[in-house]
Amino acid sequence: MENLKNNAISKAVRILRFFEKENRPASINEISLELGLKRPTVHRTVRTLVEHGMLRYELDSSRVSLGGTVLALGASLTHSLRSGTLLEHTRPHLEKLCEETGCGVTLELFSGMKNILLFALKGHRVKSFAGALGDVMPWFAAAGSKATLAHVAQEDLSPILNERMFPLTPSTITDTETFLANLKNVRKKGYATDLEETQIGVNAVAVPFFGYDGLPAGAVVAMDMSLDLNNPKSEIIAKVRMAADSISSYVFSPRK
């Protein structure tokens, strides 16, 4: 019985994550074909998810999309993360980095193979960011995303690599081979860069921090107008690394 319950839950989660790439209305048949699930199973599961507000029927009743409950849960998560102990412990490191460098500084959390923008501090020159708080960062372009994905096994990257890589600027990487080579280099160096790949005129550097299990939990990012990141021993890279290492050590390391 337990296995049956787990299977049902697993199928429901898969159906919800079908809309992770893009919340566009989809039919039962489309979801069934995409996920390789039987149509009656999808129909039954979708009906249950609609009853709980996780999905909703479109006006023509032939297609569904994410429901209000998902939005409410996301808002609750974002609020708890912003007001919880994580931000309380990481904020001093981020403020110090911002004060010492004058750069815009952000904190991103890694979840579901994507980086979520949790916190941001404006710099002397960078007053706005590529995303708003709570947004999912572009995995193929943003420095923080590349910093975390570089520490994921390549076989686990397959689902995300099926998503389209579209040009945000003329400098955005849009082919898989170049992207994977970039990740390999990031892992070797220990930091990732965004050289006008998400915003024209803005360069960024990111260093990941790690959880109790040694897996990437997120990234610290510093950005500035025309920031020079050619020297791997530059002061800015060292300071971002120091902030990320401090977060790993004092926030995510096992307590003795």
Short mmCIF file of C-alpha atoms in Angstrom, two decimals:
data_model
loop_
_atom_site.label_atom_id
_atom_site.label_comp_id
_atom_site.label_asym_id
_atom_site.label_seq_id
_atom_site.Cartn_x
_atom_site.Cartn_y
_atom_site.Cartn_z
CA MET A 1 0.00 0.00 0.00
CA GLU A 2 2.85 2.38 0.88
CA ASN A 3 4.40 1.89 -2.56
CA LEU A 4 1.09 2.70 -4.23
CA LYS A 5 0.83 5.91 -2.23
CA ASN A 6 4.37 6.88 -3.12
CA ASN A 7 3.70 6.19 -6.77
CA ALA A 8 0.60 8.38 -6.72
CA ILE A 9 2.44 11.21 -4.99
CA SER A 10 5.34 10.88 -7.38
CA LYS A 11 3.02 11.16 -10.38
CA ALA A 12 1.32 14.22 -8.90
CA VAL A 13 4.69 15.90 -8.37
CA ARG A 14 5.76 15.07 -11.92
CA ILE A 15 2.58 16.61 -13.28
CA LEU A 16 3.11 19.78 -11.26
CA ARG A 17 6.73 20.01 -12.41
CA PHE A 18 5.54 19.70 -16.00
CA PHE A 19 4.68 23.40 -15.62
CA GLU A 20 8.06 24.32 -14.10
CA LYS A 21 9.61 25.45 -17.38
CA GLU A 22 6.62 27.56 -18.39
CA ASN A 23 3.16 27.91 -16.87
CA ARG A 24 1.25 27.59 -20.14
CA PRO A 25 -2.11 25.80 -20.38
CA ALA A 26 -1.76 22.14 -21.36
CA SER A 27 -4.22 19.36 -22.15
CA ILE A 28 -4.42 15.99 -20.41
CA ASN A 29 -3.20 14.34 -23.60
CA GLU A 30 -0.19 16.68 -23.86
CA ILE A 31 0.83 16.03 -20.25
CA SER A 32 0.34 12.28 -20.73
CA LEU A 33 2.57 12.16 -23.80
CA GLU A 34 5.26 14.36 -22.31
CA LEU A 35 5.53 12.42 -19.04
CA GLY A 36 4.87 8.95 -20.42
CA LEU A 37 1.91 8.42 -18.07
CA LYS A 38 -1.39 6.78 -18.95
CA ARG A 39 -4.12 9.25 -19.86
CA PRO A 40 -6.63 7.99 -17.22
CA THR A 41 -3.92 8.33 -14.55
CA VAL A 42 -3.17 11.90 -15.60
CA HIS A 43 -6.89 12.75 -15.76
CA ARG A 44 -7.51 11.38 -12.27
CA THR A 45 -4.44 13.05 -10.76
CA VAL A 46 -5.16 16.39 -12.42
CA ARG A 47 -8.71 16.33 -11.07
CA THR A 48 -7.37 15.83 -7.53
CA LEU A 49 -4.81 18.62 -7.96
CA VAL A 50 -7.54 20.94 -9.22
CA GLU A 51 -9.67 20.15 -6.16
CA HIS A 52 -6.77 21.26 -3.94
CA GLY A 53 -6.08 24.40 -5.97
CA MET A 54 -2.69 23.20 -7.20
CA LEU A 55 -3.96 23.27 -10.79
CA ARG A 56 -6.89 25.07 -12.40
CA TYR A 57 -8.99 24.47 -15.47
CA GLU A 58 -8.89 27.06 -18.26
CA LEU A 59 -12.17 28.57 -19.47
CA ASP A 60 -12.61 25.90 -22.14
CA SER A 61 -12.11 23.17 -19.47
CA SER A 62 -9.91 21.20 -21.87
CA ARG A 63 -6.60 22.48 -20.50
CA VAL A 64 -5.05 23.14 -17.10
CA SER A 65 -2.36 25.37 -15.64
CA LEU A 66 -0.92 26.06 -12.19
CA GLY A 67 -3.43 27.13 -9.57
CA GLY A 68 -3.48 29.73 -6.81
CA THR A 69 -2.34 27.32 -4.11
CA VAL A 70 1.05 27.04 -5.79
CA LEU A 71 1.38 30.83 -5.77
CA ALA A 72 0.39 30.97 -2.09
CA LEU A 73 2.94 28.29 -1.18
CA GLY A 74 5.66 30.09 -3.16
CA ALA A 75 4.86 33.38 -1.42
CA SER A 76 4.95 31.65 1.97
CA LEU A 77 8.33 30.07 1.19
CA THR A 78 9.79 33.36 -0.04
CA HIS A 79 8.55 35.19 3.07
CA SER A 80 9.95 32.55 5.43
CA LEU A 81 13.32 32.56 3.71
CA ARG A 82 13.58 36.34 3.78
CA SER A 83 12.55 36.62 7.42
CA GLY A 84 14.15 33.44 8.76
CA THR A 85 17.46 32.62 10.35
CA LEU A 86 19.17 31.97 7.00
CA LEU A 87 19.04 35.61 5.97
CA GLU A 88 19.73 36.70 9.53
CA HIS A 89 23.03 34.80 9.51
CA THR A 90 24.07 35.56 5.94
CA ARG A 91 23.19 39.25 5.79
CA PRO A 92 26.28 40.52 7.71
CA HIS A 93 28.59 38.75 5.22
CA LEU A 94 26.69 40.23 2.28
CA GLU A 95 26.64 43.74 3.73
CA LYS A 96 30.38 43.57 4.40
CA LEU A 97 31.00 42.47 0.80
CA CYS A 98 28.85 45.32 -0.53
CA GLU A 99 30.53 47.93 1.67
CA GLU A 100 34.08 46.81 0.86
CA THR A 101 33.61 46.53 -2.90
CA GLY A 102 30.84 48.99 -3.78
CA CYS A 103 29.32 46.25 -5.93
CA GLY A 104 25.73 45.16 -6.08
CA VAL A 105 25.47 41.93 -4.07
CA THR A 106 22.89 39.16 -4.19
CA LEU A 107 22.22 35.90 -2.38
CA GLU A 108 20.73 33.04 -4.40
CA LEU A 109 19.38 29.70 -3.17
CA PHE A 110 19.71 26.54 -5.24
CA SER A 111 16.53 24.47 -5.48
CA GLY A 112 15.22 22.10 -8.15
CA MET A 113 18.26 22.74 -10.37
CA LYS A 114 17.47 26.47 -10.40
CA ASN A 115 18.76 29.49 -8.47
CA ILE A 116 16.20 31.69 -6.72
CA LEU A 117 17.04 35.33 -5.97
CA LEU A 118 16.54 35.67 -2.21
CA PHE A 119 18.23 38.93 -1.25
CA ALA A 120 19.87 41.89 -2.99
CA LEU A 121 21.89 44.94 -2.00
CA LYS A 122 22.36 47.86 -4.40
CA GLY A 123 25.92 48.90 -5.20
CA HIS A 124 27.38 52.31 -5.97
CA ARG A 125 26.65 51.88 -9.67
CA VAL A 126 24.37 48.84 -9.96
CA LYS A 127 20.93 49.95 -8.76
CA SER A 128 18.77 47.32 -10.45
CA PHE A 129 19.07 43.59 -11.04
CA ALA A 130 18.23 41.10 -13.78
CA GLY A 131 15.47 39.63 -11.61
CA ALA A 132 13.15 40.56 -8.75
CA LEU A 133 13.29 38.92 -5.32
CA GLY A 134 11.82 35.43 -5.57
CA ASP A 135 12.56 35.12 -9.29
CA VAL A 136 14.25 32.09 -10.82
CA MET A 137 17.53 33.19 -12.37
CA PRO A 138 18.42 32.22 -15.97
CA TRP A 139 20.33 28.97 -15.45
CA PHE A 140 22.39 29.26 -18.65
CA ALA A 141 23.52 32.87 -18.19
CA ALA A 142 23.55 34.10 -14.58
CA ALA A 143 26.82 33.76 -12.66
CA GLY A 144 25.14 32.33 -9.56
CA SER A 145 23.34 29.65 -11.54
CA LYS A 146 26.53 28.56 -13.27
CA ALA A 147 28.38 28.53 -9.95
CA THR A 148 25.94 26.01 -8.47
CA LEU A 149 25.29 23.90 -11.57
CA ALA A 150 29.04 23.39 -12.01
CA HIS A 151 28.92 21.18 -8.90
CA VAL A 152 26.09 18.97 -10.14
CA ALA A 153 26.91 15.63 -11.80
CA GLN A 154 26.56 15.93 -15.59
CA GLU A 155 24.04 13.08 -15.78
CA ASP A 156 21.79 15.02 -13.39
CA LEU A 157 21.89 18.06 -15.68
CA SER A 158 19.98 16.28 -18.47
CA PRO A 159 16.48 17.62 -17.60
CA ILE A 160 17.61 21.23 -17.50
CA LEU A 161 19.68 20.94 -20.67
CA ASN A 162 16.47 20.10 -22.55
CA GLU A 163 15.21 23.60 -21.86
CA ARG A 164 15.74 26.31 -24.46
CA MET A 165 18.71 28.63 -24.06
CA PHE A 166 17.70 31.99 -25.48
CA PRO A 167 19.84 35.12 -25.90
CA LEU A 168 19.27 37.70 -23.17
CA THR A 169 22.10 39.79 -24.64
CA PRO A 170 24.48 39.29 -27.58
CA SER A 171 26.93 37.65 -25.12
CA THR A 172 24.58 34.96 -23.77
CA ILE A 173 25.71 31.33 -24.23
CA THR A 174 23.01 29.50 -26.18
CA ASP A 175 24.50 26.12 -27.09
CA THR A 176 24.85 23.11 -24.81
CA GLU A 177 28.43 22.18 -25.71
CA THR A 178 29.79 25.63 -24.88
CA PHE A 179 27.72 25.77 -21.70
CA LEU A 180 29.03 22.42 -20.42
CA ALA A 181 32.61 23.44 -21.21
CA ASN A 182 31.96 26.64 -19.27
CA LEU A 183 30.68 24.66 -16.25
CA LYS A 184 33.79 22.47 -16.31
CA ASN A 185 35.95 25.57 -16.19
CA VAL A 186 33.84 27.05 -13.39
CA ARG A 187 34.28 23.95 -11.25
CA LYS A 188 38.04 24.05 -11.81
CA LYS A 189 38.33 27.74 -10.90
CA GLY A 190 35.83 27.69 -8.04
CA TYR A 191 33.89 30.70 -9.29
CA ALA A 192 31.64 31.66 -12.20
CA THR A 193 31.34 34.85 -14.20
CA ASP A 194 28.59 36.57 -16.14
CA LEU A 195 30.23 38.86 -18.69
CA GLU A 196 27.29 40.92 -19.91
CA GLU A 197 25.32 37.70 -20.43
CA THR A 198 22.21 38.84 -18.55
CA GLN A 199 22.60 42.64 -18.57
CA ILE A 200 24.52 44.71 -21.08
CA GLY A 201 27.32 46.64 -19.36
CA VAL A 202 27.17 44.60 -16.14
CA ASN A 203 29.66 41.87 -15.22
CA ALA A 204 29.22 39.54 -12.26
CA VAL A 205 31.19 36.95 -10.32
CA ALA A 206 29.67 34.22 -8.14
CA VAL A 207 30.99 31.64 -5.70
CA PRO A 208 28.82 28.76 -4.42
CA PHE A 209 28.22 27.88 -0.80
CA PHE A 210 27.52 24.31 0.26
CA GLY A 211 25.10 22.48 2.54
CA TYR A 212 25.64 19.82 5.16
CA ASP A 213 25.77 17.16 2.45
CA GLY A 214 28.52 18.90 0.52
CA LEU A 215 26.14 19.76 -2.33
CA PRO A 216 25.64 23.33 -3.61
CA ALA A 217 23.04 25.22 -1.56
CA GLY A 218 23.30 28.56 -3.32
CA ALA A 219 25.68 31.30 -4.37
CA VAL A 220 26.97 34.74 -3.42
CA VAL A 221 27.11 37.13 -6.37
CA ALA A 222 28.82 40.51 -6.79
CA MET A 223 28.24 42.69 -9.86
CA ASP A 224 29.31 46.04 -11.19
CA MET A 225 29.46 48.07 -14.38
CA SER A 226 32.30 46.77 -16.58
CA LEU A 227 33.78 44.82 -13.65
CA ASP A 228 37.23 43.48 -14.58
CA LEU A 229 37.26 39.72 -13.93
CA ASN A 230 40.16 38.70 -16.16
CA ASN A 231 42.56 38.15 -13.27
CA PRO A 232 41.59 35.03 -11.26
CA LYS A 233 43.49 36.48 -8.29
CA SER A 234 41.64 39.78 -8.32
CA GLU A 235 40.52 41.26 -5.02
CA ILE A 236 36.83 41.17 -5.86
CA ILE A 237 36.89 37.43 -6.58
CA ALA A 238 38.75 36.82 -3.31
CA LYS A 239 36.18 38.81 -1.33
CA VAL A 240 33.21 36.99 -2.90
CA ARG A 241 34.93 33.69 -2.18
CA MET A 242 35.47 34.74 1.43
CA ALA A 243 31.78 35.63 1.86
CA ALA A 244 30.61 32.33 0.34
CA ASP A 245 33.08 30.30 2.41
CA SER A 246 31.91 32.06 5.57
CA ILE A 247 28.29 31.19 4.79
CA SER A 248 29.22 27.57 4.16
CA SER A 249 31.18 27.38 7.41
CA TYR A 250 28.92 29.24 9.81
CA VAL A 251 25.47 28.60 8.39
CA PHE A 252 25.50 25.26 6.61
CA SER A 253 28.26 23.27 8.30
CA PRO A 254 27.20 20.61 10.86
CA ARG A 255 27.14 21.95 14.41
CA LYS A 256 29.70 20.40 16.75
#
